[in-house]
mmCIF file of C-alpha atoms in Angstrom:
data_model
loop_
_atom_site.group_PDB
_atom_site.id
_atom_site.type_symbol
_atom_site.label_atom_id
_atom_site.label_comp_id
_atom_site.label_asym_id
_atom_site.label_seq_id
_atom_site.Cartn_x
_atom_site.Cartn_y
_atom_site.Cartn_z
ATOM 1 C CA MET Q 38 103.737 132.769 125.955
ATOM 2 C CA ALA Q 39 101.333 132.872 122.990
ATOM 3 C CA LEU Q 40 103.467 130.392 121.027
ATOM 4 C CA SER Q 41 103.620 128.089 124.021
ATOM 5 C CA LEU Q 42 99.853 128.161 124.504
ATOM 6 C CA SER Q 43 99.293 127.550 120.811
ATOM 7 C CA PHE Q 44 101.639 124.572 120.823
ATOM 8 C CA ALA Q 45 99.979 123.129 123.939
ATOM 9 C CA SER Q 46 96.568 123.588 122.376
ATOM 10 C CA CYS Q 47 97.651 121.821 119.137
ATOM 11 C CA THR Q 48 99.208 118.973 121.103
ATOM 12 C CA SER Q 49 96.056 118.576 123.172
ATOM 13 C CA GLN Q 50 93.871 118.537 120.064
ATOM 14 C CA GLN Q 51 96.128 115.945 118.448
ATOM 15 C CA LYS Q 52 95.855 113.711 121.520
ATOM 16 C CA ILE Q 53 92.063 114.048 121.496
ATOM 17 C CA ALA Q 54 91.996 113.130 117.785
ATOM 18 C CA GLU Q 55 94.185 110.096 118.429
ATOM 19 C CA THR Q 56 91.948 109.032 121.329
ATOM 20 C CA LYS Q 57 88.841 109.359 119.170
ATOM 21 C CA LYS Q 58 90.353 107.340 116.318
ATOM 22 C CA SER Q 59 88.787 103.912 116.331
ATOM 23 C CA THR Q 60 91.057 100.889 116.235
ATOM 24 C CA PRO Q 61 89.836 97.399 115.404
ATOM 25 C CA GLU Q 62 91.634 95.212 117.961
ATOM 26 C CA LYS Q 63 88.768 94.842 120.460
ATOM 27 C CA TYR Q 64 86.250 93.940 117.789
ATOM 28 C CA LEU Q 65 88.671 91.864 115.756
ATOM 29 C CA ASN Q 66 89.242 89.763 118.872
ATOM 30 C CA SER Q 67 85.484 89.339 119.287
ATOM 31 C CA ILE Q 68 85.458 87.177 116.139
ATOM 32 C CA SER Q 69 84.730 83.835 117.706
ATOM 33 C CA GLN Q 70 85.898 80.447 116.508
ATOM 34 C CA GLU Q 71 83.121 78.847 118.563
ATOM 35 C CA ASN Q 72 80.430 80.982 116.953
ATOM 36 C CA ILE Q 73 81.806 80.329 113.480
ATOM 37 C CA LYS Q 74 81.737 76.598 114.206
ATOM 38 C CA LYS Q 75 78.177 76.734 115.560
ATOM 39 C CA ASN Q 76 76.891 78.506 112.444
ATOM 40 C CA LEU Q 77 78.790 76.277 110.017
ATOM 41 C CA TYR Q 78 77.449 73.092 111.579
ATOM 42 C CA VAL Q 79 73.986 74.386 110.670
ATOM 43 C CA ILE Q 80 74.728 75.909 107.256
ATOM 44 C CA ALA Q 81 76.574 72.817 106.016
ATOM 45 C CA SER Q 82 74.326 70.219 107.651
ATOM 46 C CA ASP Q 83 72.517 67.448 105.788
ATOM 47 C CA GLU Q 84 69.293 69.296 106.589
ATOM 48 C CA MET Q 85 70.239 71.916 103.991
ATOM 49 C CA GLN Q 86 70.516 69.230 101.266
ATOM 50 C CA GLY Q 87 73.577 70.793 99.661
ATOM 51 C CA ARG Q 88 71.987 74.270 99.251
ATOM 52 C CA ASN Q 89 71.384 73.955 95.520
ATOM 53 C CA THR Q 90 70.210 77.219 93.950
ATOM 54 C CA GLY Q 91 66.497 77.808 94.460
ATOM 55 C CA GLU Q 92 65.911 74.460 96.179
ATOM 56 C CA PRO Q 93 64.251 74.052 99.622
ATOM 57 C CA GLY Q 94 67.571 73.346 101.352
ATOM 58 C CA GLN Q 95 69.101 76.584 100.156
ATOM 59 C CA LYS Q 96 66.025 78.533 101.195
ATOM 60 C CA LYS Q 97 66.219 76.930 104.629
ATOM 61 C CA ALA Q 98 69.867 77.960 104.932
ATOM 62 C CA GLY Q 99 68.844 81.472 103.912
ATOM 63 C CA GLU Q 100 66.222 81.573 106.656
ATOM 64 C CA TYR Q 101 68.856 80.576 109.195
ATOM 65 C CA ILE Q 102 71.211 83.331 108.002
ATOM 66 C CA ILE Q 103 68.454 85.937 108.230
ATOM 67 C CA ASN Q 104 67.434 84.807 111.709
ATOM 68 C CA GLN Q 105 71.025 85.279 112.892
ATOM 69 C CA TYR Q 106 71.040 88.841 111.559
ATOM 70 C CA LYS Q 107 67.724 89.509 113.292
ATOM 71 C CA LYS Q 108 69.140 88.209 116.592
ATOM 72 C CA LEU Q 109 72.120 90.528 116.193
ATOM 73 C CA GLY Q 110 69.854 93.479 115.474
ATOM 74 C CA ILE Q 111 71.348 93.987 112.014
ATOM 75 C CA PRO Q 112 68.577 95.158 109.653
ATOM 76 C CA PHE Q 113 68.060 94.726 105.940
ATOM 77 C CA PRO Q 114 69.265 97.697 103.899
ATOM 78 C CA LYS Q 115 67.531 101.013 103.484
ATOM 79 C CA GLY Q 116 65.577 101.005 100.254
ATOM 80 C CA ALA Q 117 64.805 97.267 100.494
ATOM 81 C CA ASP Q 118 61.589 95.784 101.830
ATOM 82 C CA SER Q 119 63.133 92.594 103.247
ATOM 83 C CA TYR Q 120 66.378 90.686 103.660
ATOM 84 C CA TYR Q 121 65.866 89.198 100.185
ATOM 85 C CA GLN Q 122 66.762 90.370 96.716
ATOM 86 C CA LYS Q 123 64.859 88.072 94.404
ATOM 87 C CA VAL Q 124 66.904 86.600 91.548
ATOM 88 C CA PRO Q 125 64.458 85.309 88.900
ATOM 89 C CA SER Q 126 64.837 81.918 87.274
ATOM 90 C CA GLU Q 127 64.847 83.515 83.846
ATOM 91 C CA PHE Q 128 67.883 85.639 84.734
ATOM 92 C CA MET Q 129 69.847 82.493 85.584
ATOM 93 C CA LYS Q 130 69.008 80.736 82.333
ATOM 94 C CA LYS Q 131 72.226 79.554 80.735
ATOM 95 C CA GLY Q 132 72.535 77.642 77.478
ATOM 96 C CA PHE Q 133 71.589 74.012 77.871
ATOM 97 C CA SER Q 134 72.030 74.009 81.665
ATOM 98 C CA PRO Q 135 69.163 72.710 83.821
ATOM 99 C CA LYS Q 136 66.513 75.298 84.640
ATOM 100 C CA LEU Q 137 66.988 76.808 88.082
ATOM 101 C CA ASN Q 138 64.171 77.888 90.370
ATOM 102 C CA ASP Q 139 63.731 81.471 91.471
ATOM 103 C CA SER Q 140 66.251 82.208 94.193
ATOM 104 C CA GLU Q 141 67.379 85.052 96.404
ATOM 105 C CA ASN Q 142 70.404 87.045 97.374
ATOM 106 C CA ILE Q 143 70.361 87.880 101.083
ATOM 107 C CA TRP Q 144 71.516 91.222 102.377
ATOM 108 C CA ALA Q 145 72.037 92.864 105.758
ATOM 109 C CA TYR Q 146 73.249 96.379 106.415
ATOM 110 C CA ILE Q 147 74.999 98.616 108.891
ATOM 111 C CA GLU Q 148 74.634 102.288 108.023
ATOM 112 C CA GLY Q 149 77.720 104.487 108.161
ATOM 113 C CA SER Q 150 77.909 107.228 110.755
ATOM 114 C CA GLU Q 151 79.692 109.854 108.641
ATOM 115 C CA LYS Q 152 79.591 108.802 104.985
ATOM 116 C CA PRO Q 153 76.501 106.597 104.756
ATOM 117 C CA GLU Q 154 76.172 107.078 101.019
ATOM 118 C CA GLU Q 155 79.495 105.272 100.444
ATOM 119 C CA ILE Q 156 79.092 101.493 100.525
ATOM 120 C CA LEU Q 157 81.533 98.677 101.277
ATOM 121 C CA VAL Q 158 80.267 95.248 100.138
ATOM 122 C CA ILE Q 159 81.389 92.075 101.908
ATOM 123 C CA SER Q 160 80.233 89.085 99.909
ATOM 124 C CA ALA Q 161 80.100 85.283 99.930
ATOM 125 C CA HIS Q 162 77.917 82.806 98.087
ATOM 126 C CA TYR Q 163 75.678 80.591 100.193
ATOM 127 C CA ASP Q 164 74.663 78.093 97.512
ATOM 128 C CA HIS Q 165 76.385 74.814 96.695
ATOM 129 C CA VAL Q 166 75.646 72.007 94.242
ATOM 130 C CA GLY Q 167 72.870 70.133 96.061
ATOM 131 C CA MET Q 168 72.509 66.352 95.879
ATOM 132 C CA LYS Q 169 73.702 63.828 93.313
ATOM 133 C CA ASN Q 170 72.863 60.125 93.223
ATOM 134 C CA GLY Q 171 71.446 60.350 96.711
ATOM 135 C CA GLU Q 172 74.582 61.898 98.199
ATOM 136 C CA ILE Q 173 74.518 65.342 99.826
ATOM 137 C CA TYR Q 174 77.229 67.790 98.800
ATOM 138 C CA ASN Q 175 77.313 69.903 101.945
ATOM 139 C CA GLY Q 176 79.916 72.402 100.760
ATOM 140 C CA ALA Q 177 81.319 73.143 104.211
ATOM 141 C CA ASP Q 178 84.305 74.917 102.694
ATOM 142 C CA ASP Q 179 82.621 75.916 99.429
ATOM 143 C CA ASP Q 180 81.244 78.250 100.545
ATOM 144 C CA GLY Q 181 79.903 77.518 103.970
ATOM 145 C CA SER Q 182 83.192 78.861 105.296
ATOM 146 C CA GLY Q 183 82.824 82.228 103.566
ATOM 147 C CA THR Q 184 79.160 82.452 104.522
ATOM 148 C CA VAL Q 185 79.828 82.101 108.242
ATOM 149 C CA ALA Q 186 82.866 84.396 108.009
ATOM 150 C CA VAL Q 187 80.662 87.186 106.625
ATOM 151 C CA MET Q 188 78.112 86.596 109.388
ATOM 152 C CA GLU Q 189 80.818 86.775 112.048
ATOM 153 C CA ILE Q 190 82.350 89.915 110.540
ATOM 154 C CA ALA Q 191 78.889 91.516 110.632
ATOM 155 C CA LYS Q 192 78.556 90.563 114.293
ATOM 156 C CA ALA Q 193 81.882 92.245 115.095
ATOM 157 C CA PHE Q 194 80.878 95.450 113.295
ATOM 158 C CA MET Q 195 77.546 95.469 115.138
ATOM 159 C CA GLU Q 196 79.355 95.161 118.464
ATOM 160 C CA ALA Q 197 81.461 98.159 117.451
ATOM 161 C CA LYS Q 198 78.358 100.132 116.531
ATOM 162 C CA LYS Q 199 76.697 99.352 119.865
ATOM 163 C CA SER Q 200 79.843 100.675 121.565
ATOM 164 C CA GLY Q 201 79.656 103.922 119.616
ATOM 165 C CA LYS Q 202 82.397 102.868 117.195
ATOM 166 C CA GLY Q 203 80.280 101.991 114.176
ATOM 167 C CA PRO Q 204 81.768 102.247 110.676
ATOM 168 C CA LYS Q 205 81.947 105.669 109.040
ATOM 169 C CA ARG Q 206 80.861 104.200 105.715
ATOM 170 C CA SER Q 207 77.935 101.853 105.257
ATOM 171 C CA ILE Q 208 78.537 98.111 104.957
ATOM 172 C CA LEU Q 209 76.382 95.741 102.897
ATOM 173 C CA PHE Q 210 76.759 92.097 103.923
ATOM 174 C CA LEU Q 211 75.786 90.268 100.751
ATOM 175 C CA HIS Q 212 75.131 86.531 100.579
ATOM 176 C CA VAL Q 213 74.713 85.735 96.911
ATOM 177 C CA THR Q 214 72.989 82.833 95.211
ATOM 178 C CA GLY Q 215 73.732 80.886 92.049
ATOM 179 C CA GLU Q 216 77.525 81.143 92.160
ATOM 180 C CA GLU Q 217 78.004 77.476 91.365
ATOM 181 C CA HIS Q 218 75.861 77.755 88.241
ATOM 182 C CA GLY Q 219 77.556 80.836 86.800
ATOM 183 C CA LEU Q 220 78.033 83.670 89.331
ATOM 184 C CA HIS Q 221 74.360 84.526 88.823
ATOM 185 C CA GLY Q 222 73.531 86.208 92.137
ATOM 186 C CA SER Q 223 76.454 88.610 92.120
ATOM 187 C CA ARG Q 224 75.836 89.362 88.449
ATOM 188 C CA TYR Q 225 72.207 90.123 89.276
ATOM 189 C CA TYR Q 226 73.229 92.480 92.068
ATOM 190 C CA SER Q 227 75.845 94.202 89.907
ATOM 191 C CA GLU Q 228 73.196 94.811 87.225
ATOM 192 C CA ASN Q 229 70.472 95.700 89.735
ATOM 193 C CA PRO Q 230 72.362 97.301 92.620
ATOM 194 C CA LEU Q 231 70.453 98.603 95.601
ATOM 195 C CA PHE Q 232 73.085 101.304 95.988
ATOM 196 C CA PRO Q 233 74.769 102.949 92.979
ATOM 197 C CA LEU Q 234 77.966 101.165 92.023
ATOM 198 C CA LYS Q 235 79.665 104.564 91.716
ATOM 199 C CA ASN Q 236 79.174 104.833 95.503
ATOM 200 C CA THR Q 237 80.458 101.299 96.155
ATOM 201 C CA ILE Q 238 84.023 101.703 97.353
ATOM 202 C CA ALA Q 239 85.069 98.025 97.215
ATOM 203 C CA ASP Q 240 83.966 94.412 97.409
ATOM 204 C CA ILE Q 241 85.641 91.991 99.817
ATOM 205 C CA ASN Q 242 84.730 88.507 98.595
ATOM 206 C CA ILE Q 243 85.255 85.407 100.759
ATOM 207 C CA ASP Q 244 84.982 82.041 99.026
ATOM 208 C CA MET Q 245 86.574 78.888 100.513
ATOM 209 C CA VAL Q 246 88.600 79.930 103.547
ATOM 210 C CA GLY Q 247 88.245 76.934 105.884
ATOM 211 C CA ARG Q 248 90.859 74.443 104.664
ATOM 212 C CA ARG Q 249 94.422 74.091 103.381
ATOM 213 C CA ASP Q 250 95.053 73.125 99.782
ATOM 214 C CA THR Q 251 97.195 70.433 98.205
ATOM 215 C CA LEU Q 252 100.039 72.929 97.721
ATOM 216 C CA ASN Q 253 100.261 73.613 101.490
ATOM 217 C CA PRO Q 254 100.040 70.215 103.177
ATOM 218 C CA ASN Q 255 102.002 71.283 106.262
ATOM 219 C CA ASP Q 256 100.739 74.806 106.840
ATOM 220 C CA ASN Q 257 97.373 76.567 107.092
ATOM 221 C CA ASN Q 258 98.716 80.003 108.054
ATOM 222 C CA TYR Q 259 98.246 81.445 104.573
ATOM 223 C CA ILE Q 260 95.610 82.880 102.282
ATOM 224 C CA TYR Q 261 95.542 83.401 98.552
ATOM 225 C CA VAL Q 262 94.821 87.026 97.691
ATOM 226 C CA ILE Q 263 93.339 87.608 94.261
ATOM 227 C CA GLY Q 264 92.448 90.827 92.446
ATOM 228 C CA SER Q 265 93.609 93.321 95.036
ATOM 229 C CA ASP Q 266 95.887 95.200 92.635
ATOM 230 C CA ARG Q 267 93.733 95.072 89.496
ATOM 231 C CA LEU Q 268 91.798 98.320 89.996
ATOM 232 C CA SER Q 269 93.275 99.992 93.074
ATOM 233 C CA SER Q 270 96.891 100.117 94.198
ATOM 234 C CA GLU Q 271 95.636 101.272 97.612
ATOM 235 C CA LEU Q 272 93.445 98.210 98.166
ATOM 236 C CA HIS Q 273 96.472 95.975 97.686
ATOM 237 C CA THR Q 274 98.687 98.042 99.973
ATOM 238 C CA ILE Q 275 96.069 98.434 102.705
ATOM 239 C CA ASN Q 276 95.433 94.694 102.803
ATOM 240 C CA GLU Q 277 99.130 94.012 103.263
ATOM 241 C CA GLU Q 278 99.335 96.655 106.003
ATOM 242 C CA MET Q 279 96.334 95.289 107.891
ATOM 243 C CA ASN Q 280 97.677 91.757 107.664
ATOM 244 C CA SER Q 281 101.091 92.794 108.941
ATOM 245 C CA LYS Q 282 99.612 94.847 111.770
ATOM 246 C CA TYR Q 283 96.894 92.527 113.043
ATOM 247 C CA VAL Q 284 96.896 88.989 111.635
ATOM 248 C CA ASN Q 285 100.212 87.839 110.081
ATOM 249 C CA LEU Q 286 98.975 85.334 107.564
ATOM 250 C CA ARG Q 287 101.255 84.496 104.664
ATOM 251 C CA LEU Q 288 99.737 86.286 101.682
ATOM 252 C CA ASP Q 289 100.100 84.201 98.536
ATOM 253 C CA TYR Q 290 99.543 85.820 95.120
ATOM 254 C CA LYS Q 291 99.914 82.677 93.004
ATOM 255 C CA TYR Q 292 96.356 82.870 91.633
ATOM 256 C CA ASN Q 293 96.607 86.600 91.026
ATOM 257 C CA ASP Q 294 99.150 85.923 88.304
ATOM 258 C CA ARG Q 295 97.539 86.980 85.000
ATOM 259 C CA ASN Q 296 99.016 83.876 83.401
ATOM 260 C CA ASP Q 297 97.954 81.335 85.996
ATOM 261 C CA PRO Q 298 96.114 78.546 84.136
ATOM 262 C CA GLU Q 299 93.316 78.275 86.704
ATOM 263 C CA GLN Q 300 92.210 81.887 85.984
ATOM 264 C CA ILE Q 301 90.505 81.996 89.386
ATOM 265 C CA TYR Q 302 90.165 85.788 89.222
ATOM 266 C CA TYR Q 303 87.199 85.220 86.908
ATOM 267 C CA ARG Q 304 85.624 82.392 88.907
ATOM 268 C CA SER Q 305 84.053 83.940 92.004
ATOM 269 C CA ASP Q 306 81.609 86.701 92.794
ATOM 270 C CA HIS Q 307 84.068 89.585 93.193
ATOM 271 C CA TYR Q 308 84.522 89.537 89.417
ATOM 272 C CA ASN Q 309 81.036 90.896 88.781
ATOM 273 C CA PHE Q 310 81.972 93.947 90.845
ATOM 274 C CA ALA Q 311 85.432 94.305 89.305
ATOM 275 C CA LYS Q 312 84.152 94.246 85.741
ATOM 276 C CA LYS Q 313 81.898 97.189 86.671
ATOM 277 C CA GLY Q 314 84.919 99.135 87.955
ATOM 278 C CA VAL Q 315 84.532 98.437 91.686
ATOM 279 C CA PRO Q 316 87.843 97.505 93.367
ATOM 280 C CA ALA Q 317 87.590 93.909 94.555
ATOM 281 C CA ILE Q 318 89.654 91.507 96.614
ATOM 282 C CA PHE Q 319 89.079 87.775 96.854
ATOM 283 C CA PHE Q 320 90.261 85.615 99.778
ATOM 284 C CA PHE Q 321 90.664 81.928 98.922
ATOM 285 C CA ASN Q 322 92.325 78.876 100.473
ATOM 286 C CA GLY Q 323 92.958 77.051 97.198
ATOM 287 C CA ILE Q 324 91.737 73.741 95.802
ATOM 288 C CA HIS Q 325 91.755 70.595 97.955
ATOM 289 C CA GLU Q 326 90.814 66.988 97.321
ATOM 290 C CA ASP Q 327 87.204 67.482 98.549
ATOM 291 C CA TYR Q 328 86.377 70.361 96.204
ATOM 292 C CA HIS Q 329 82.890 69.765 94.730
ATOM 293 C CA LYS Q 330 82.685 66.340 96.332
ATOM 294 C CA PRO Q 331 80.306 64.976 98.981
ATOM 295 C CA THR Q 332 83.331 64.782 101.313
ATOM 296 C CA ASP Q 333 83.496 68.594 101.741
ATOM 297 C CA GLU Q 334 82.254 68.217 105.326
ATOM 298 C CA VAL Q 335 82.420 70.385 108.460
ATOM 299 C CA GLU Q 336 84.604 67.802 110.214
ATOM 300 C CA LYS Q 337 87.426 68.668 107.805
ATOM 301 C CA ILE Q 338 87.279 72.424 108.410
ATOM 302 C CA GLU Q 339 90.304 73.914 110.184
ATOM 303 C CA PHE Q 340 88.569 76.446 112.378
ATOM 304 C CA ASP Q 341 91.750 78.143 113.531
ATOM 305 C CA ALA Q 342 92.598 79.033 109.936
ATOM 306 C CA LEU Q 343 89.021 80.024 109.109
ATOM 307 C CA THR Q 344 88.861 82.343 112.119
ATOM 308 C CA LYS Q 345 92.213 83.958 111.341
ATOM 309 C CA ARG Q 346 91.214 84.562 107.723
ATOM 310 C CA ALA Q 347 87.921 86.100 108.852
ATOM 311 C CA LYS Q 348 89.930 88.414 111.096
ATOM 312 C CA LEU Q 349 92.002 89.585 108.130
ATOM 313 C CA ALA Q 350 88.848 90.326 106.128
ATOM 314 C CA PHE Q 351 87.456 92.208 109.123
ATOM 315 C CA ALA Q 352 90.633 94.252 109.628
ATOM 316 C CA LEU Q 353 90.650 95.208 105.950
ATOM 317 C CA ALA Q 354 86.954 96.083 106.044
ATOM 318 C CA TRP Q 355 87.484 98.191 109.157
ATOM 319 C CA GLU Q 356 90.161 100.268 107.484
ATOM 320 C CA LEU Q 357 88.225 100.678 104.224
ATOM 321 C CA ALA Q 358 85.082 101.697 106.088
ATOM 322 C CA ASN Q 359 86.783 104.146 108.457
ATOM 323 C CA ARG Q 360 89.679 105.763 106.581
ATOM 324 C CA GLU Q 361 89.378 109.437 105.695
ATOM 325 C CA ASN Q 362 89.221 109.005 101.902
ATOM 326 C CA ARG Q 363 87.764 106.174 99.881
ATOM 327 C CA ILE Q 364 90.377 104.133 98.063
ATOM 328 C CA VAL Q 365 91.487 105.312 94.653
ATOM 329 C CA VAL Q 366 90.643 103.558 91.402
ATOM 330 C CA ASP Q 367 93.907 104.056 89.539
ATOM 331 C CA LYS Q 368 94.240 100.902 87.398
ATOM 332 C CA ASP Q 369 92.386 99.467 84.423
ATOM 333 C CA GLY Q 370 91.365 96.130 85.960
ATOM 334 C CA LYS Q 371 93.508 93.987 83.670
#
């Protein structure tokens, strides 16, 4: 009788634990193609004048991003006095390049319910290259697509929090400046982090996820995954598991090849986290014919692909933020 009662009790406790375990499906499905489209039509509009670092158009785009976070009830991080992290002009000085104005990283924050001191960063750069010869380079894909993906992922996590299913670890939604001029904003954050980098469990970086590239003319159901195995074997494995379970994109590791001539691992904001020892993963749709041209317009964005890629980033973030142990750092980053 005692053994039977004990077994029943253990089984009951196991069922309760399974019931309490949060799963991402409901919130993953709240990621809205319509909302992504609405935000991108603003972020990549002519009104933003190509979002050049420190210019009025970029600052206007930043104000729009912040207002969306305010509407969602997502605050700026603890320890900050606003949604801005100022990045001084002097910090972005680079050789003989044109002088850039003071600019800002933008951050929003959802505090973890159980391990708030551990931080997951989800990043995208919100700058582009501005205007040239009177033409506006709107950068709808680069990186308007990543910018609105981060905003939509934040919305989904906030919905989870309001339902009592908020992340166990804290999440910093980081929109960085100055990427196009030399990864300046992410470098500034990595050298002046609001939260200690030793407590930062990973960076999920989203840069160009709204199009198909020239290597995939007949298919947009893919994403290039870069850097996932450089510092943590678990980050790589978890991303594959989340994709298989929830999204089913084709994961392409072409640009993760150490010998790939494009060397894209070093060319977006995740790298400034990785070089400081923070596991980082970069989602990327590859190079297309409108890259860094005035023709990178919202009308060419494939919103089905953008939404699906945002869902993968969300599913990965959900697992990293809620799993029992933070992912291991068991590789040297090379």
